[in-house]
PDB file of C-alpha atoms in Angstrom:
ATOM      1  CA  MET M   1       7.296  10.797  63.620  1.00 81.00           C
ATOM      2  CA  SER M   2       9.407  10.705  60.506  1.00 92.00           C
ATOM      3  CA  VAL M   3      12.996  11.250  59.530  1.00 96.00           C
ATOM      4  CA  LEU M   4      13.481  12.166  55.891  1.00 98.00           C
ATOM      5  CA  ILE M   5      16.944  11.708  54.444  1.00 98.00           C
ATOM      6  CA  MET M   6      17.804  13.664  51.314  1.00 98.00           C
ATOM      7  CA  ARG M   7      20.839  13.965  49.121  1.00 98.00           C
ATOM      8  CA  HIS M   8      21.681  17.490  47.896  1.00 98.00           C
ATOM      9  CA  GLY M   9      20.855  18.516  44.322  1.00 98.00           C
ATOM     10  CA  GLU M  10      23.309  18.174  41.454  1.00 98.00           C
ATOM     11  CA  ALA M  11      26.465  20.209  42.073  1.00 98.00           C
ATOM     12  CA  GLN M  12      28.897  21.949  39.768  1.00 98.00           C
ATOM     13  CA  ALA M  13      32.371  20.504  39.379  1.00 97.00           C
ATOM     14  CA  GLY M  14      35.213  22.190  41.224  1.00 95.00           C
ATOM     15  CA  SER M  15      37.240  22.390  44.368  1.00 95.00           C
ATOM     16  CA  PRO M  16      37.453  22.636  47.217  1.00 97.00           C
ATOM     17  CA  ASP M  17      34.661  20.100  47.558  1.00 96.00           C
ATOM     18  CA  ALA M  18      33.033  21.895  50.499  1.00 97.00           C
ATOM     19  CA  SER M  19      32.507  25.026  48.363  1.00 98.00           C
ATOM     20  CA  ARG M  20      30.896  23.400  45.319  1.00 98.00           C
ATOM     21  CA  GLU M  21      27.597  25.075  44.436  1.00 98.00           C
ATOM     22  CA  LEU M  22      24.439  23.622  42.964  1.00 98.00           C
ATOM     23  CA  SER M  23      24.142  23.646  39.200  1.00 98.00           C
ATOM     24  CA  GLU M  24      20.985  25.192  37.738  1.00 98.00           C
ATOM     25  CA  HIS M  25      19.707  21.632  37.261  1.00 97.00           C
ATOM     26  CA  GLY M  26      20.484  20.929  40.927  1.00 98.00           C
ATOM     27  CA  ARG M  27      18.502  23.992  42.016  1.00 98.00           C
ATOM     28  CA  GLU M  28      15.568  22.792  39.911  1.00 97.00           C
ATOM     29  CA  GLU M  29      15.811  19.313  41.466  1.00 97.00           C
ATOM     30  CA  ALA M  30      15.723  20.822  44.952  1.00 98.00           C
ATOM     31  CA  ARG M  31      12.788  23.096  44.067  1.00 97.00           C
ATOM     32  CA  ARG M  32      10.862  20.148  42.622  1.00 96.00           C
ATOM     33  CA  MET M  33      11.441  18.094  45.773  1.00 97.00           C
ATOM     34  CA  GLY M  34      10.448  21.057  47.936  1.00 97.00           C
ATOM     35  CA  GLN M  35       7.197  21.466  46.014  1.00 96.00           C
ATOM     36  CA  TRP M  36       6.490  17.763  46.348  1.00 97.00           C
ATOM     37  CA  LEU M  37       7.152  17.897  50.106  1.00 97.00           C
ATOM     38  CA  ALA M  38       4.853  20.909  50.434  1.00 97.00           C
ATOM     39  CA  ARG M  39       2.056  18.777  48.966  1.00 96.00           C
ATOM     40  CA  GLN M  40       2.878  15.840  51.257  1.00 96.00           C
ATOM     41  CA  LEU M  41       3.247  17.688  54.564  1.00 95.00           C
ATOM     42  CA  PRO M  42       0.285  19.671  55.883  1.00 94.00           C
ATOM     43  CA  ALA M  43       1.050  23.082  57.404  1.00 94.00           C
ATOM     44  CA  GLU M  44       0.966  21.775  60.992  1.00 93.00           C
ATOM     45  CA  ARG M  45       3.642  19.174  60.187  1.00 93.00           C
ATOM     46  CA  ARG M  46       5.754  21.733  58.334  1.00 95.00           C
ATOM     47  CA  ALA M  47       5.629  23.926  61.443  1.00 94.00           C
ATOM     48  CA  ARG M  48       7.179  21.053  63.423  1.00 92.00           C
ATOM     49  CA  LEU M  49       9.836  20.154  60.853  1.00 95.00           C
ATOM     50  CA  THR M  50      13.545  20.626  61.540  1.00 95.00           C
ATOM     51  CA  LEU M  51      16.068  20.606  58.693  1.00 97.00           C
ATOM     52  CA  VAL M  52      19.465  19.224  59.686  1.00 98.00           C
ATOM     53  CA  VAL M  53      22.005  20.217  57.059  1.00 98.00           C
ATOM     54  CA  SER M  54      25.617  19.523  56.141  1.00 98.00           C
ATOM     55  CA  PRO M  55      27.840  22.627  56.226  1.00 98.00           C
ATOM     56  CA  PHE M  56      28.885  22.091  52.575  1.00 98.00           C
ATOM     57  CA  THR M  57      27.613  24.775  50.182  1.00 98.00           C
ATOM     58  CA  ARG M  58      25.563  22.480  47.929  1.00 98.00           C
ATOM     59  CA  ALA M  59      23.681  21.016  50.904  1.00 98.00           C
ATOM     60  CA  GLN M  60      23.044  24.501  52.327  1.00 98.00           C
ATOM     61  CA  GLN M  61      21.702  25.666  48.958  1.00 98.00           C
ATOM     62  CA  THR M  62      19.462  22.597  48.722  1.00 98.00           C
ATOM     63  CA  ALA M  63      18.151  23.329  52.214  1.00 98.00           C
ATOM     64  CA  GLN M  64      17.350  26.922  51.219  1.00 98.00           C
ATOM     65  CA  GLU M  65      15.275  25.703  48.261  1.00 98.00           C
ATOM     66  CA  ILE M  66      13.430  23.220  50.489  1.00 98.00           C
ATOM     67  CA  ALA M  67      12.868  25.791  53.247  1.00 97.00           C
ATOM     68  CA  SER M  68      11.499  28.264  50.730  1.00 97.00           C
ATOM     69  CA  ALA M  69       9.051  25.751  49.242  1.00 97.00           C
ATOM     70  CA  LEU M  70       7.882  24.695  52.720  1.00 97.00           C
ATOM     71  CA  GLN M  71       7.827  28.275  54.060  1.00 96.00           C
ATOM     72  CA  LEU M  72      10.055  27.374  56.997  1.00 96.00           C
ATOM     73  CA  SER M  73      11.608  29.860  59.377  1.00 92.00           C
ATOM     74  CA  GLY M  74      15.358  30.202  59.823  1.00 90.00           C
ATOM     75  CA  GLU M  75      15.032  28.678  63.300  1.00 93.00           C
ATOM     76  CA  GLN M  76      13.958  25.411  61.676  1.00 95.00           C
ATOM     77  CA  LEU M  77      17.368  24.935  59.998  1.00 96.00           C
ATOM     78  CA  THR M  78      20.304  23.479  61.886  1.00 96.00           C
ATOM     79  CA  THR M  79      23.786  22.889  60.477  1.00 98.00           C
ATOM     80  CA  ILE M  80      25.778  20.022  61.945  1.00 97.00           C
ATOM     81  CA  GLN M  81      29.362  19.166  61.114  1.00 97.00           C
ATOM     82  CA  ILE M  82      29.110  15.348  61.265  1.00 97.00           C
ATOM     83  CA  ILE M  83      27.147  14.793  58.045  1.00 98.00           C
ATOM     84  CA  THR M  84      29.648  15.630  55.306  1.00 97.00           C
ATOM     85  CA  PRO M  85      30.297  13.138  52.471  1.00 94.00           C
ATOM     86  CA  ASP M  86      32.871  10.892  54.111  1.00 90.00           C
ATOM     87  CA  ASP M  87      31.876  11.175  57.766  1.00 95.00           C
ATOM     88  CA  PRO M  88      31.442   7.863  59.568  1.00 95.00           C
ATOM     89  CA  LEU M  89      27.955   6.533  60.225  1.00 93.00           C
ATOM     90  CA  THR M  90      28.197   5.799  63.961  1.00 93.00           C
ATOM     91  CA  PRO M  91      28.291   9.449  65.151  1.00 96.00           C
ATOM     92  CA  VAL M  92      25.222  10.204  63.024  1.00 96.00           C
ATOM     93  CA  LEU M  93      23.305   7.273  64.519  1.00 94.00           C
ATOM     94  CA  ASP M  94      24.395   8.456  67.981  1.00 94.00           C
ATOM     95  CA  TRP M  95      23.224  11.996  67.132  1.00 94.00           C
ATOM     96  CA  LEU M  96      19.804  10.674  66.094  1.00 93.00           C
ATOM     97  CA  GLN M  97      19.424   8.746  69.349  1.00 89.00           C
ATOM     98  CA  THR M  98      20.427  11.824  71.357  1.00 88.00           C
ATOM     99  CA  HIS M  99      18.437  14.472  69.465  1.00 87.00           C
ATOM    100  CA  VAL M 100      15.405  12.627  68.093  1.00 85.00           C
ATOM    101  CA  PRO M 101      13.549  11.260  71.099  1.00 72.00           C
ATOM    102  CA  PRO M 102      11.440   8.095  70.930  1.00 69.00           C
ATOM    103  CA  ARG M 103       7.843   8.727  69.941  1.00 66.00           C
ATOM    104  CA  SER M 104       6.708   7.750  73.448  1.00 61.00           C
ATOM    105  CA  ASP M 105       8.796  10.585  74.976  1.00 64.00           C
ATOM    106  CA  MET M 106       7.389  13.330  72.757  1.00 59.00           C
ATOM    107  CA  ARG M 107       4.475  15.524  73.737  1.00 65.00           C
ATOM    108  CA  GLU M 108       4.357  16.992  70.246  1.00 69.00           C
ATOM    109  CA  PRO M 109       5.641  14.816  67.382  1.00 70.00           C
ATOM    110  CA  ARG M 110       8.389  16.439  65.333  1.00 84.00           C
ATOM    111  CA  ASP M 111       9.682  15.466  61.903  1.00 92.00           C
ATOM    112  CA  TRP M 112      13.293  15.801  60.762  1.00 95.00           C
ATOM    113  CA  LEU M 113      14.783  16.279  57.298  1.00 98.00           C
ATOM    114  CA  ILE M 114      18.495  15.520  56.991  1.00 98.00           C
ATOM    115  CA  ILE M 115      20.156  17.009  53.893  1.00 98.00           C
ATOM    116  CA  SER M 116      23.582  15.563  53.244  1.00 98.00           C
ATOM    117  CA  HIS M 117      25.740  13.680  50.732  1.00 98.00           C
ATOM    118  CA  ASN M 118      26.518  10.256  49.375  1.00 95.00           C
ATOM    119  CA  PRO M 119      27.797   7.888  50.577  1.00 94.00           C
ATOM    120  CA  LEU M 120      26.530   8.997  54.006  1.00 95.00           C
ATOM    121  CA  VAL M 121      22.834   9.336  53.086  1.00 96.00           C
ATOM    122  CA  SER M 122      22.809   5.896  51.504  1.00 95.00           C
ATOM    123  CA  SER M 123      24.552   4.297  54.476  1.00 94.00           C
ATOM    124  CA  LEU M 124      22.327   6.075  56.993  1.00 95.00           C
ATOM    125  CA  ALA M 125      18.993   5.220  55.367  1.00 96.00           C
ATOM    126  CA  SER M 126      20.057   1.637  54.734  1.00 95.00           C
ATOM    127  CA  ALA M 127      21.320   1.129  58.299  1.00 94.00           C
ATOM    128  CA  LEU M 128      18.160   2.588  59.857  1.00 95.00           C
ATOM    129  CA  VAL M 129      15.925   0.310  57.780  1.00 94.00           C
ATOM    130  CA  ASP M 130      17.932  -2.904  57.492  1.00 91.00           C
ATOM    131  CA  GLY M 131      20.687  -2.627  60.094  1.00 87.00           C
ATOM    132  CA  PRO M 132      24.461  -2.371  59.740  1.00 74.00           C
ATOM    133  CA  GLY M 133      26.063  -3.926  56.667  1.00 71.00           C
ATOM    134  CA  SER M 134      22.846  -3.821  54.652  1.00 71.00           C
ATOM    135  CA  THR M 135      22.567  -3.293  50.915  1.00 73.00           C
ATOM    136  CA  GLN M 136      22.865   0.411  50.189  1.00 81.00           C
ATOM    137  CA  LEU M 137      19.923   2.404  48.822  1.00 86.00           C
ATOM    138  CA  ALA M 138      20.961   4.215  45.630  1.00 90.00           C
ATOM    139  CA  PHE M 139      20.458   7.966  46.108  1.00 95.00           C
ATOM    140  CA  ALA M 140      20.492   9.998  42.898  1.00 96.00           C
ATOM    141  CA  THR M 141      20.886  13.750  43.441  1.00 97.00           C
ATOM    142  CA  ALA M 142      17.978  15.289  45.383  1.00 98.00           C
ATOM    143  CA  SER M 143      16.469  11.853  46.136  1.00 98.00           C
ATOM    144  CA  LEU M 144      14.671  11.431  49.422  1.00 98.00           C
ATOM    145  CA  ALA M 145      14.006   8.469  51.714  1.00 97.00           C
ATOM    146  CA  TRP M 146      11.038   8.929  54.067  1.00 97.00           C
ATOM    147  CA  LEU M 147      11.464   6.774  57.167  1.00 96.00           C
ATOM    148  CA  ASP M 148       9.107   6.153  60.072  1.00 93.00           C
ATOM    149  CA  ALA M 149      10.076   4.694  63.442  1.00 91.00           C
ATOM    150  CA  ASP M 150       9.269   4.810  67.121  1.00 87.00           C
ATOM    151  CA  VAL M 151      12.977   4.667  68.067  1.00 87.00           C
ATOM    152  CA  TRP M 152      15.821   5.791  65.810  1.00 88.00           C
ATOM    153  CA  ALA M 153      18.317   2.950  65.871  1.00 89.00           C
ATOM    154  CA  ALA M 154      19.795   0.618  63.270  1.00 90.00           C
ATOM    155  CA  GLY M 155      17.282  -1.783  61.777  1.00 93.00           C
ATOM    156  CA  LEU M 156      14.192  -0.271  63.454  1.00 93.00           C
ATOM    157  CA  ALA M 157      12.849   2.124  60.793  1.00 94.00           C
ATOM    158  CA  ASP M 158      10.332   1.457  58.051  1.00 95.00           C
ATOM    159  CA  LEU M 159      10.883   2.875  54.580  1.00 95.00           C
ATOM    160  CA  HIS M 160       7.648   4.782  53.982  1.00 94.00           C
ATOM    161  CA  GLN M 161       8.641   6.166  50.582  1.00 95.00           C
ATOM    162  CA  PHE M 162      11.659   6.684  48.342  1.00 96.00           C
ATOM    163  CA  VAL M 163      11.361   9.510  45.809  1.00 96.00           C
ATOM    164  CA  SER M 164      13.633  10.953  43.139  1.00 95.00           C
ATOM    165  CA  PRO M 165      13.036  14.276  41.366  1.00 93.00           C
ATOM    166  CA  VAL M 166      13.045  12.409  38.033  1.00 91.00           C
ATOM    167  CA  GLU M 167       9.833  10.660  39.156  1.00 92.00           C
ATOM    168  CA  LEU M 168       8.191  14.049  39.771  1.00 87.00           C
ATOM    169  CA  SER M 169       8.651  15.455  36.253  1.00 68.00           C
TER     170      SER M 169
END
């Protein structure tokens, strides 16, 4: 079972922050990452993938590009309010422990893709791999950390892969 943590694609400048849209470059970044994920995840894993998305416009638009590339249904996308740019880490870790059961409790393994913002994505991925207070992973726009774990708690995940759209050009 994997949790993938992705930062939204490049956004246009503007305010309010929650309404900022992806730039054309940001849309291309998200499409490129979606195409890469489609090659990495076989159809049976895509069918068991849930996208957990920030309510901010740029994250929602990134999720739409990813969902399109992976041919996901609308039921596979969930918006949660606690993963906006400056939300604290502890509620997100608590959410993972509540909503992503340990591998031993699952009859059918499910993967999760969280699409959010910096600094939250960096803090979350770093805490899951190295524990609280760890050195932060640097997430460029549309970068993705692929984590594997049996239990989703601080310091218990393995970093399977870290990918940026620049590497996929």
